[in-house]
């Protein structure tokens, strides 16, 4: 017989089950269910409470006073402010996720060091000496001129009492998985603990108007560990990503109640902490030799409100496997399959007997469809052995009918290319205003087949083909 008042909660996704099972039916994780007693709050009947309640107070929307709406205060780290909507809003809650070692603690300590007097950095992961050593390294001096308070505390009630009494200018929790509440069963980091502690922290920070930043660990699959509900509780969710071997990191906004969503902040890990990269295009453009080679092009992308240029490279060679290889780094492999199908069907260029290797320079991950034309161009260039002009930037979306469709913010992309010394652009058909406003030579492509035909007719293509024969 099932024990009364017992339920089973999945530690991966937070789904509640009435019976124990070896596998969670929500997220399919194995051995993730743990026993949980129903709390007295869950047992309370709403109906009885409703009749006794004094009722809800409502206010007229028109009475809202814009001057009383809290404004974000800049953190002093421009790349961070760009992503979180201009800084921390009083009473707001922010969650930062990322792989171990990506630089979450480093970034937040840098922010805390620049914060106004009264900020507190609470660590449950490192000792105070470790944090002090890091702060010295980040500041480049032994004599730290800062009013930042440190604490190595994991008990939620002690943390909340401190926040209530001191109203800190900023509260940093490193990390939410190490904090525990003695009122809840389970080890620190379990779903019930993480949910309760986050809820208490958010409530107390809202009541005193202190901005709260919590660091969250990510699972093997790359999502924030603990319940999804954590993402719903907070105002802003940011992910720190990037290849640890490539020196730069990208801070991406996943949810933001205070600003634009798709902004990214780009940082470089240096000997003295994370430094914002003001000119990211240089990171994603490979060194080019004087003599151009086939299979490389520069694409103009849009990340939030700024344009970034990145190099796309392709290698196309006859396959020696029964099924040709498709190896893609930095782009969607389904999108590559679509572009090769369009090249095959509408442009007469069959790559079915070839292996294809596609790479985006610098470890960048492109999510935009504006890279379609550049990918089609590098594949064609690699397949026919003719280089693309090195002074030309490329962008445009390919449709399944083989036409090139316009993409948003064309002028912004053209301006970034102009700034970096490009002389021409291969684009979808542009509006007259954009064409007039740019100094670049524009070669519009309306049909992908026209571009492929031109490439196949080029004299250097014939020479290359002869050379191979
Ligand atoms: P850390 O911030 O502790 O990562 P997380 O909190 O996300 O787990 O560490 C980031 C890495 O950066 C660590 O391996 C050491 C390195 N690092 C530097 O290269 N330069 C620096 O100035 C600092 C402080 C760390
Ligand atoms: Mg850390």
Short mmCIF file of C-alpha atoms and ligand atoms in Angstrom, two decimals:
data_model
loop_
_atom_site.label_atom_id
_atom_site.label_comp_id
_atom_site.label_asym_id
_atom_site.label_seq_id
_atom_site.Cartn_x
_atom_site.Cartn_y
_atom_site.Cartn_z
CA UNK A 1 0.00 0.00 0.00
CA UNK A 2 1.25 3.51 -0.84
CA UNK A 3 2.39 5.52 2.16
CA UNK A 4 0.08 8.49 2.82
CA UNK A 5 1.42 12.03 2.08
CA UNK A 6 4.39 10.77 0.08
CA UNK A 7 5.25 11.84 -3.41
CA UNK A 8 8.34 11.36 -5.56
CA UNK A 9 10.09 14.27 -7.20
CA UNK A 10 12.51 14.07 -10.14
CA UNK A 11 15.84 15.75 -9.29
CA UNK A 12 16.46 16.58 -12.96
CA UNK A 13 13.21 18.20 -14.11
CA UNK A 14 11.16 18.65 -10.93
CA UNK A 15 8.21 16.51 -12.10
CA UNK A 16 6.16 15.10 -9.21
CA UNK A 17 5.13 11.40 -9.37
CA UNK A 18 2.56 9.64 -7.21
CA UNK A 19 4.55 6.36 -7.35
CA UNK A 20 8.24 5.60 -7.39
CA UNK A 21 9.70 4.57 -10.75
CA UNK A 22 13.22 3.85 -11.98
CA UNK A 23 12.88 6.41 -14.75
CA UNK A 24 11.20 9.81 -14.83
CA UNK A 25 8.39 9.85 -17.39
CA UNK A 26 8.92 13.62 -17.86
CA UNK A 27 12.62 13.91 -18.76
CA UNK A 28 13.50 10.18 -19.11
CA UNK A 29 16.33 10.48 -16.55
CA UNK A 30 17.20 7.24 -14.70
CA UNK A 31 17.27 6.96 -10.89
CA UNK A 32 16.37 10.61 -10.41
CA UNK A 33 13.23 10.19 -8.26
CA UNK A 34 13.47 10.90 -4.54
CA UNK A 35 10.86 10.63 -1.82
CA UNK A 36 9.24 13.81 -0.55
CA UNK A 37 6.71 14.32 2.28
CA UNK A 38 3.82 16.66 1.49
CA UNK A 39 4.38 19.89 3.42
CA UNK A 40 1.60 21.25 5.65
CA UNK A 41 1.22 24.14 3.16
CA UNK A 42 0.22 21.66 0.45
CA UNK A 43 -2.44 20.15 2.63
CA UNK A 44 -4.17 23.44 3.41
CA UNK A 45 -7.60 23.70 1.86
CA UNK A 46 -8.09 26.80 -0.24
CA UNK A 47 -11.84 26.96 0.18
CA UNK A 48 -11.81 27.52 3.95
CA UNK A 49 -9.00 30.08 3.70
CA UNK A 50 -10.78 31.98 0.93
CA UNK A 51 -13.85 32.74 3.02
CA UNK A 52 -11.73 34.11 5.89
CA UNK A 53 -9.34 36.15 3.70
CA UNK A 54 -9.78 39.95 3.76
CA UNK A 55 -9.75 39.99 -0.08
CA UNK A 56 -7.39 41.31 -2.71
CA UNK A 57 -6.45 44.96 -3.08
CA UNK A 58 -6.45 46.32 -6.62
CA UNK A 59 -5.15 49.62 -8.02
CA UNK A 60 -5.96 51.42 -11.24
CA UNK A 61 -3.33 51.00 -13.95
CA UNK A 62 -3.67 54.69 -14.80
CA UNK A 63 -2.50 55.57 -11.27
CA UNK A 64 0.93 54.03 -11.90
CA UNK A 65 3.68 56.60 -11.36
CA UNK A 66 6.49 56.12 -13.93
CA UNK A 67 8.93 57.99 -11.65
CA UNK A 68 8.54 55.30 -8.98
CA UNK A 69 9.40 52.43 -11.35
CA UNK A 70 12.92 51.26 -10.42
CA UNK A 71 15.56 51.84 -13.09
CA UNK A 72 18.55 49.57 -13.69
CA UNK A 73 21.90 50.74 -12.31
CA UNK A 74 24.88 50.04 -14.61
CA UNK A 75 27.40 47.52 -13.26
CA UNK A 76 30.36 49.26 -14.92
CA UNK A 77 30.98 46.22 -17.16
CA UNK A 78 29.58 47.32 -20.50
CA UNK A 79 29.27 43.86 -22.09
CA UNK A 80 27.31 42.62 -19.06
CA UNK A 81 25.00 45.65 -19.02
CA UNK A 82 24.24 45.12 -22.70
CA UNK A 83 22.87 41.62 -22.01
CA UNK A 84 20.90 42.31 -18.84
CA UNK A 85 19.18 45.48 -20.02
CA UNK A 86 21.46 48.21 -18.64
CA UNK A 87 22.46 46.74 -15.26
CA UNK A 88 20.70 45.43 -12.16
CA UNK A 89 17.24 46.73 -11.30
CA UNK A 90 16.62 47.08 -7.53
CA UNK A 91 14.85 44.01 -6.15
CA UNK A 92 15.42 41.99 -9.32
CA UNK A 93 16.64 38.38 -9.43
CA UNK A 94 19.15 37.14 -12.01
CA UNK A 95 20.30 33.57 -12.61
CA UNK A 96 23.60 32.87 -14.39
CA UNK A 97 24.25 29.36 -15.68
CA UNK A 98 27.27 27.84 -17.34
CA UNK A 99 29.69 24.93 -17.38
CA UNK A 100 32.21 24.58 -14.56
CA UNK A 101 35.29 26.70 -15.16
CA UNK A 102 33.67 28.93 -17.77
CA UNK A 103 34.13 32.02 -15.55
CA UNK A 104 30.88 32.59 -13.65
CA UNK A 105 32.57 33.22 -10.30
CA UNK A 106 35.20 35.41 -11.94
CA UNK A 107 32.62 37.58 -13.71
CA UNK A 108 30.45 38.03 -10.63
CA UNK A 109 33.40 38.86 -8.41
CA UNK A 110 34.45 41.49 -10.96
CA UNK A 111 30.92 42.92 -10.88
CA UNK A 112 30.81 42.81 -7.06
CA UNK A 113 34.17 44.61 -6.85
CA UNK A 114 32.74 47.45 -8.92
CA UNK A 115 29.40 47.51 -7.09
CA UNK A 116 28.46 50.37 -4.73
CA UNK A 117 29.42 50.12 -1.03
CA UNK A 118 27.51 47.46 0.87
CA UNK A 119 27.50 44.71 -1.77
CA UNK A 120 27.92 41.17 -0.43
CA UNK A 121 29.45 38.11 -2.11
CA UNK A 122 28.28 34.88 -0.48
CA UNK A 123 30.20 31.78 -1.46
CA UNK A 124 29.42 28.18 -0.65
CA UNK A 125 31.92 26.76 -3.10
CA UNK A 126 35.23 28.37 -2.23
CA UNK A 127 36.94 29.49 0.96
CA UNK A 128 37.19 33.18 1.80
CA UNK A 129 40.96 33.03 1.16
CA UNK A 130 40.37 31.68 -2.34
CA UNK A 131 37.96 34.52 -3.08
CA UNK A 132 40.40 37.07 -1.63
CA UNK A 133 43.25 35.70 -3.77
CA UNK A 134 41.07 35.94 -6.85
CA UNK A 135 40.00 39.49 -5.99
CA UNK A 136 43.68 40.48 -5.62
CA UNK A 137 44.43 38.93 -9.00
CA UNK A 138 41.48 40.71 -10.63
CA UNK A 139 42.39 44.09 -9.15
CA UNK A 140 46.13 43.68 -9.82
CA UNK A 141 46.96 44.96 -6.30
CA UNK A 142 47.31 43.53 -2.77
CA UNK A 143 45.66 46.55 -1.18
CA UNK A 144 42.04 46.19 -2.19
CA UNK A 145 40.21 49.52 -2.05
CA UNK A 146 36.69 48.10 -1.91
CA UNK A 147 33.73 47.99 0.46
CA UNK A 148 32.71 44.54 -0.71
CA UNK A 149 31.71 42.16 2.11
CA UNK A 150 32.45 38.44 1.84
CA UNK A 151 30.77 35.50 3.54
CA UNK A 152 31.24 31.74 3.35
CA UNK A 153 27.69 30.80 4.30
CA UNK A 154 25.26 28.18 3.06
CA UNK A 155 22.43 28.39 5.63
CA UNK A 156 19.52 30.18 3.95
CA UNK A 157 18.05 31.59 7.18
CA UNK A 158 21.40 33.21 8.13
CA UNK A 159 21.71 34.68 4.63
CA UNK A 160 18.15 36.02 4.64
CA UNK A 161 18.58 37.56 8.12
CA UNK A 162 21.73 39.37 6.92
CA UNK A 163 19.97 40.71 3.80
CA UNK A 164 16.99 41.89 5.86
CA UNK A 165 19.23 43.70 8.36
CA UNK A 166 21.80 45.23 5.97
CA UNK A 167 19.87 45.80 2.70
CA UNK A 168 23.00 45.17 0.56
CA UNK A 169 23.56 47.12 -2.67
CA UNK A 170 24.04 43.76 -4.43
CA UNK A 171 23.73 40.13 -3.27
CA UNK A 172 25.78 37.47 -5.11
CA UNK A 173 25.10 33.80 -4.29
CA UNK A 174 27.81 31.41 -5.55
CA UNK A 175 26.04 29.02 -6.05
CA UNK A 176 22.33 28.34 -5.45
CA UNK A 177 23.09 24.58 -5.41
CA UNK A 178 25.21 24.93 -2.26
CA UNK A 179 22.61 26.80 -0.16
CA UNK A 180 20.34 24.75 2.12
CA UNK A 181 17.28 25.22 4.29
CA UNK A 182 16.84 23.10 7.45
CA UNK A 183 13.05 23.24 7.01
CA UNK A 184 13.21 21.13 3.85
CA UNK A 185 14.31 17.53 3.43
CA UNK A 186 17.01 16.60 0.96
CA UNK A 187 20.66 17.42 0.41
CA UNK A 188 21.78 20.87 -0.89
CA UNK A 189 21.30 20.99 -4.64
CA UNK A 190 18.18 18.77 -4.62
CA UNK A 191 15.10 20.13 -6.34
CA UNK A 192 13.17 20.86 -3.14
CA UNK A 193 16.18 22.64 -1.55
CA UNK A 194 17.04 24.72 -4.63
CA UNK A 195 13.43 25.74 -5.14
CA UNK A 196 12.81 26.71 -1.50
CA UNK A 197 16.12 28.58 -1.08
CA UNK A 198 15.74 30.48 -4.37
CA UNK A 199 12.18 31.45 -3.47
CA UNK A 200 13.23 32.73 -0.02
CA UNK A 201 16.18 34.68 -1.42
CA UNK A 202 14.06 36.27 -4.15
CA UNK A 203 11.33 37.23 -1.65
CA UNK A 204 13.70 38.81 0.86
CA UNK A 205 15.67 40.70 -1.82
CA UNK A 206 12.43 42.02 -3.35
CA UNK A 207 11.20 43.19 0.05
CA UNK A 208 14.39 45.19 0.79
CA UNK A 209 15.09 46.23 -2.85
CA UNK A 210 18.50 44.56 -3.20
CA UNK A 211 19.38 43.14 -6.61
CA UNK A 212 20.12 39.40 -6.37
CA UNK A 213 22.40 37.34 -8.65
CA UNK A 214 22.53 33.58 -8.29
CA UNK A 215 25.00 31.27 -9.99
CA UNK A 216 23.46 28.00 -11.17
CA UNK A 217 25.22 24.84 -12.30
CA UNK A 218 24.35 23.21 -15.59
CA UNK A 219 23.72 19.53 -16.23
CA UNK A 220 25.53 17.36 -18.78
CA UNK A 221 22.85 18.30 -21.30
CA UNK A 222 23.65 21.99 -20.81
CA UNK A 223 20.46 23.06 -19.04
CA UNK A 224 20.41 24.65 -15.59
CA UNK A 225 20.52 21.97 -12.91
CA UNK A 226 17.57 21.86 -10.57
CA UNK A 227 13.98 22.51 -11.41
CA UNK A 228 12.86 24.42 -14.44
CA UNK A 229 10.79 26.42 -11.98
CA UNK A 230 13.95 28.33 -11.04
CA UNK A 231 13.94 29.91 -14.49
CA UNK A 232 10.31 30.95 -13.97
CA UNK A 233 11.00 32.46 -10.55
CA UNK A 234 13.73 34.87 -11.61
CA UNK A 235 13.50 37.99 -13.78
CA UNK A 236 16.58 37.34 -15.91
CA UNK A 237 18.30 34.12 -17.01
CA UNK A 238 21.76 34.38 -18.56
CA UNK A 239 23.96 31.60 -19.90
CA UNK A 240 27.71 31.80 -20.07
CA UNK A 241 28.93 29.70 -22.99
CA UNK A 242 31.93 29.23 -25.23
CA UNK A 243 34.72 26.86 -25.94
CA UNK A 244 37.07 26.96 -22.97
CA UNK A 245 40.05 26.35 -25.26
CA UNK A 246 39.14 29.36 -27.45
CA UNK A 247 39.90 32.29 -25.14
CA UNK A 248 36.56 34.08 -25.44
CA UNK A 249 33.19 33.56 -23.68
CA UNK A 250 29.69 34.57 -24.74
CA UNK A 251 27.06 35.70 -22.24
CA UNK A 252 23.63 35.11 -23.73
CA UNK A 253 20.25 36.31 -22.43
CA UNK A 254 17.66 33.48 -22.32
CA UNK A 255 14.97 35.39 -20.48
CA UNK A 256 14.87 39.07 -19.59
CA UNK A 257 12.01 40.99 -18.02
CA UNK A 258 13.98 44.24 -18.22
CA UNK A 259 15.53 44.39 -21.67
CA UNK A 260 16.04 42.92 -25.13
CA UNK A 261 16.36 39.16 -25.28
CA UNK A 262 18.78 38.22 -28.00
CA UNK A 263 21.70 40.43 -26.95
CA UNK A 264 25.06 38.79 -26.35
CA UNK A 265 28.08 39.98 -24.42
CA UNK A 266 31.51 38.85 -25.55
CA UNK A 267 34.38 38.47 -23.09
CA UNK A 268 37.96 37.35 -23.32
CA UNK A 269 39.60 35.47 -20.40
CA UNK A 270 42.84 37.28 -19.61
CA UNK A 271 45.41 36.98 -16.83
CA UNK A 272 43.46 39.58 -14.85
CA UNK A 273 39.94 38.27 -15.33
CA UNK A 274 37.32 38.71 -18.04
CA UNK A 275 37.67 41.66 -20.37
CA UNK A 276 34.87 42.83 -22.66
CA UNK A 277 35.62 42.50 -26.38
CA UNK A 278 34.65 45.71 -28.12
CA UNK A 279 35.53 44.48 -31.61
CA UNK A 280 34.31 40.86 -31.76
CA UNK A 281 34.48 40.46 -35.54
CA UNK A 282 38.29 40.12 -35.30
CA UNK A 283 37.83 37.01 -33.14
CA UNK A 284 35.79 35.17 -35.74
CA UNK A 285 37.73 36.03 -38.86
CA UNK A 286 40.55 33.66 -39.80
CA UNK A 287 43.91 34.92 -41.02
CA UNK A 288 43.81 35.07 -44.80
CA UNK A 289 46.85 34.47 -46.98
CA UNK A 290 47.52 36.83 -49.91
CA UNK A 291 46.50 34.21 -52.50
CA UNK A 292 42.82 33.44 -51.91
CA UNK A 293 41.83 29.79 -51.54
CA UNK A 294 38.51 28.13 -52.38
CA UNK A 295 35.95 27.30 -49.70
CA UNK A 296 36.10 30.36 -47.43
CA UNK A 297 33.79 33.37 -47.13
CA UNK A 298 32.89 36.04 -44.59
CA UNK A 299 29.28 36.23 -43.42
CA UNK A 300 27.64 39.25 -41.77
CA UNK A 301 25.54 38.09 -38.80
CA UNK A 302 23.28 39.87 -36.39
CA UNK A 303 23.60 39.19 -32.65
CA UNK A 304 21.08 41.29 -30.76
CA UNK A 305 21.56 44.88 -31.76
CA UNK A 306 25.00 44.54 -33.31
CA UNK A 307 26.44 43.01 -36.46
CA UNK A 308 29.34 40.57 -36.27
CA UNK A 309 31.41 39.25 -39.15
CA UNK A 310 32.57 35.63 -39.10
CA UNK A 311 34.38 33.33 -41.50
CA UNK A 312 32.69 30.19 -42.79
CA UNK A 313 34.91 27.46 -44.27
CA UNK A 314 34.01 24.36 -46.28
CA UNK A 315 35.91 21.36 -47.57
CA UNK A 316 34.26 19.21 -50.23
CA UNK A 317 36.04 16.01 -51.30
CA UNK A 318 35.09 12.69 -52.94
CA UNK A 319 33.91 10.23 -50.31
CA UNK A 320 35.52 6.92 -49.53
CA UNK A 321 32.59 5.82 -47.32
CA UNK A 322 29.33 4.12 -48.26
CA UNK A 323 27.45 7.09 -46.74
CA UNK A 324 29.18 10.44 -47.33
CA UNK A 325 30.27 12.32 -44.21
CA UNK A 326 28.65 15.58 -43.15
CA UNK A 327 30.70 17.17 -40.40
CA UNK A 328 29.45 20.55 -39.16
CA UNK A 329 31.00 22.74 -36.47
CA UNK A 330 29.20 25.94 -35.50
CA UNK A 331 26.11 25.53 -37.66
CA UNK A 332 22.93 23.47 -37.76
CA UNK A 333 23.44 20.17 -39.63
CA UNK A 334 19.76 20.14 -40.70
CA UNK A 335 20.24 23.54 -42.29
CA UNK A 336 23.32 22.20 -44.15
CA UNK A 337 21.22 19.28 -45.45
CA UNK A 338 18.65 21.81 -46.69
CA UNK A 339 21.23 23.98 -48.49
CA UNK A 340 22.86 20.94 -50.18
CA UNK A 341 19.38 19.74 -51.29
CA UNK A 342 18.64 23.18 -52.79
CA UNK A 343 22.04 23.19 -54.57
CA UNK A 344 21.30 19.73 -55.94
CA UNK A 345 17.67 20.30 -57.03
CA UNK A 346 17.74 23.90 -58.27
CA UNK A 347 21.38 24.50 -59.23
CA UNK A 348 22.39 21.15 -60.72
CA UNK A 349 25.29 20.79 -58.29
CA UNK A 350 25.21 17.31 -56.81
CA UNK A 351 27.27 16.78 -53.65
CA UNK A 352 25.80 13.32 -52.97
CA UNK A 353 29.12 11.56 -53.64
CA UNK A 354 31.19 14.01 -51.60
CA UNK A 355 32.13 14.37 -47.95
CA UNK A 356 31.37 17.86 -46.62
CA UNK A 357 33.18 19.52 -43.72
CA UNK A 358 31.80 22.89 -42.64
CA UNK A 359 33.38 25.05 -39.95
CA UNK A 360 32.73 28.49 -38.46
CA UNK A 361 36.00 30.17 -37.43
CA UNK A 362 36.72 30.99 -33.79
CA UNK A 363 34.25 28.45 -32.34
CA UNK A 364 31.20 30.71 -32.92
CA UNK A 365 27.81 28.99 -33.16
CA UNK A 366 25.64 30.56 -35.88
CA UNK A 367 21.89 30.33 -35.33
CA UNK A 368 20.80 32.79 -38.01
CA UNK A 369 19.39 31.76 -41.38
CA UNK A 370 21.22 34.75 -42.88
CA UNK A 371 24.25 32.45 -43.19
CA UNK A 372 22.50 30.27 -45.84
CA UNK A 373 23.89 32.18 -48.83
CA UNK A 374 27.42 32.19 -47.39
CA UNK A 375 27.25 28.43 -46.77
CA UNK A 376 25.95 27.82 -50.31
CA UNK A 377 28.76 30.04 -51.61
CA UNK A 378 31.56 28.24 -49.73
CA UNK A 379 30.20 24.83 -50.74
CA UNK A 380 30.08 25.91 -54.40
CA UNK A 381 33.50 27.51 -54.16
CA UNK A 382 35.01 24.39 -52.56
CA UNK A 383 33.27 22.04 -55.01
CA UNK A 384 34.34 23.87 -58.19
CA UNK A 385 37.75 24.90 -56.81
CA UNK A 386 37.31 28.65 -57.40
CA UNK A 387 38.03 31.13 -54.58
CA UNK A 388 35.48 33.76 -53.59
CA UNK A 389 36.66 37.39 -53.57
CA UNK A 390 38.27 38.17 -50.20
CA UNK A 391 36.93 41.75 -50.08
CA UNK A 392 33.28 40.60 -50.21
CA UNK A 393 30.94 39.98 -47.32
CA UNK A 394 27.94 37.64 -47.85
CA UNK A 395 24.49 37.30 -46.26
CA UNK A 396 21.02 36.11 -47.30
CA UNK A 397 18.51 33.39 -46.51
CA UNK A 398 17.92 30.53 -48.99
CA UNK A 399 14.37 29.34 -49.62
CA UNK A 400 13.51 25.78 -50.64
CA UNK A 401 12.70 27.07 -54.12
CA UNK A 402 16.29 28.24 -54.63
CA UNK A 403 15.58 31.95 -54.20
CA UNK A 404 17.52 34.23 -51.87
CA UNK A 405 15.29 36.03 -49.39
CA UNK A 406 16.02 39.31 -47.59
CA UNK A 407 17.13 39.29 -43.94
CA UNK A 408 16.64 41.89 -41.20
CA UNK A 409 18.95 44.87 -40.53
CA UNK A 410 20.85 44.69 -43.84
CA UNK A 411 22.29 48.17 -43.39
CA UNK A 412 23.72 47.36 -39.95
CA UNK A 413 25.52 44.37 -41.46
CA UNK A 414 26.82 46.44 -44.38
CA UNK A 415 28.10 49.18 -42.04
CA UNK A 416 30.07 46.65 -39.96
CA UNK A 417 31.63 45.24 -43.16
CA UNK A 418 32.49 48.77 -44.29
CA UNK A 419 34.11 49.50 -40.93
CA UNK A 420 36.29 46.42 -41.26
CA UNK A 421 37.52 47.40 -44.72
CA UNK A 422 35.37 45.27 -47.01
CA UNK A 423 34.71 46.70 -50.49
CA UNK A 424 31.74 44.65 -51.71
CA UNK A 425 28.73 42.66 -50.52
CA UNK A 426 26.78 39.74 -51.95
CA UNK A 427 23.25 40.14 -50.63
CA UNK A 428 19.56 39.51 -51.35
CA UNK A 429 17.82 42.31 -53.27
CA UNK A 430 18.13 45.37 -51.02
CA UNK A 431 15.88 48.38 -50.65
CA UNK A 432 17.07 51.61 -52.32
CA UNK A 433 17.74 53.33 -48.98
CA UNK A 434 20.25 50.68 -47.89
CA UNK A 435 22.00 50.65 -51.28
CA UNK A 436 22.35 54.45 -51.18
CA UNK A 437 23.53 54.50 -47.58
CA UNK A 438 26.44 52.11 -48.06
CA UNK A 439 29.77 52.65 -49.76
CA UNK A 440 30.05 48.92 -50.55
CA UNK A 441 29.64 47.59 -54.08
CA UNK A 442 26.43 45.53 -53.90
CA UNK A 443 25.94 42.40 -56.01
CA UNK A 444 22.40 41.20 -55.37
CA UNK A 445 21.63 37.49 -55.78
CA UNK A 446 17.98 36.64 -56.40
CA UNK A 447 18.42 33.04 -57.52
CA UNK A 448 21.05 30.71 -56.12
CA UNK A 449 21.30 28.95 -59.51
CA UNK A 450 22.57 32.20 -61.18
CA UNK A 451 25.38 32.46 -58.61
CA UNK A 452 26.36 28.77 -59.01
CA UNK A 453 26.34 29.12 -62.82
CA UNK A 454 28.63 32.19 -62.61
CA UNK A 455 31.04 30.33 -60.33
CA UNK A 456 31.16 27.35 -62.70
CA UNK A 457 31.97 29.63 -65.64
CA UNK A 458 34.86 31.43 -63.96
CA UNK A 459 38.25 31.06 -65.72
CA UNK A 460 40.10 30.24 -62.46
CA UNK A 461 37.62 27.42 -61.92
CA UNK A 462 38.55 25.90 -65.27
CA UNK A 463 42.30 26.26 -64.53
CA UNK A 464 41.81 24.59 -61.15
CA UNK A 465 39.78 21.80 -62.66
CA UNK A 466 42.47 21.31 -65.38
CA UNK A 467 45.17 21.31 -62.70
CA UNK A 468 43.42 18.51 -60.83
CA UNK A 469 42.95 16.40 -63.91
P1 LIG B 1 35.74 30.33 -12.48
O1 LIG B 1 35.37 31.75 -12.56
O2 LIG B 1 35.97 29.77 -11.12
O3 LIG B 1 34.64 29.47 -13.23
P2 LIG B 1 33.20 28.96 -12.73
O4 LIG B 1 32.83 29.74 -11.52
O5 LIG B 1 32.30 29.20 -13.91
O6 LIG B 1 33.32 27.51 -12.45
O7 LIG B 1 37.08 30.05 -13.30
C1 LIG B 1 37.29 30.33 -14.61
C2 LIG B 1 38.63 29.89 -15.14
O8 LIG B 1 39.32 31.04 -15.55
C3 LIG B 1 39.53 29.15 -14.17
O9 LIG B 1 39.90 27.94 -14.80
C4 LIG B 1 40.74 30.03 -14.01
C5 LIG B 1 40.67 31.01 -15.12
N1 LIG B 1 41.05 32.39 -14.79
C6 LIG B 1 41.88 33.10 -15.64
O10 LIG B 1 42.31 32.60 -16.68
N2 LIG B 1 42.20 34.41 -15.33
C7 LIG B 1 41.77 35.01 -14.19
O11 LIG B 1 42.09 36.18 -13.93
C8 LIG B 1 40.92 34.25 -13.31
C9 LIG B 1 40.41 34.86 -12.03
C10 LIG B 1 40.58 32.95 -13.63
MG1 LIG B 2 32.60 29.06 -9.52
#
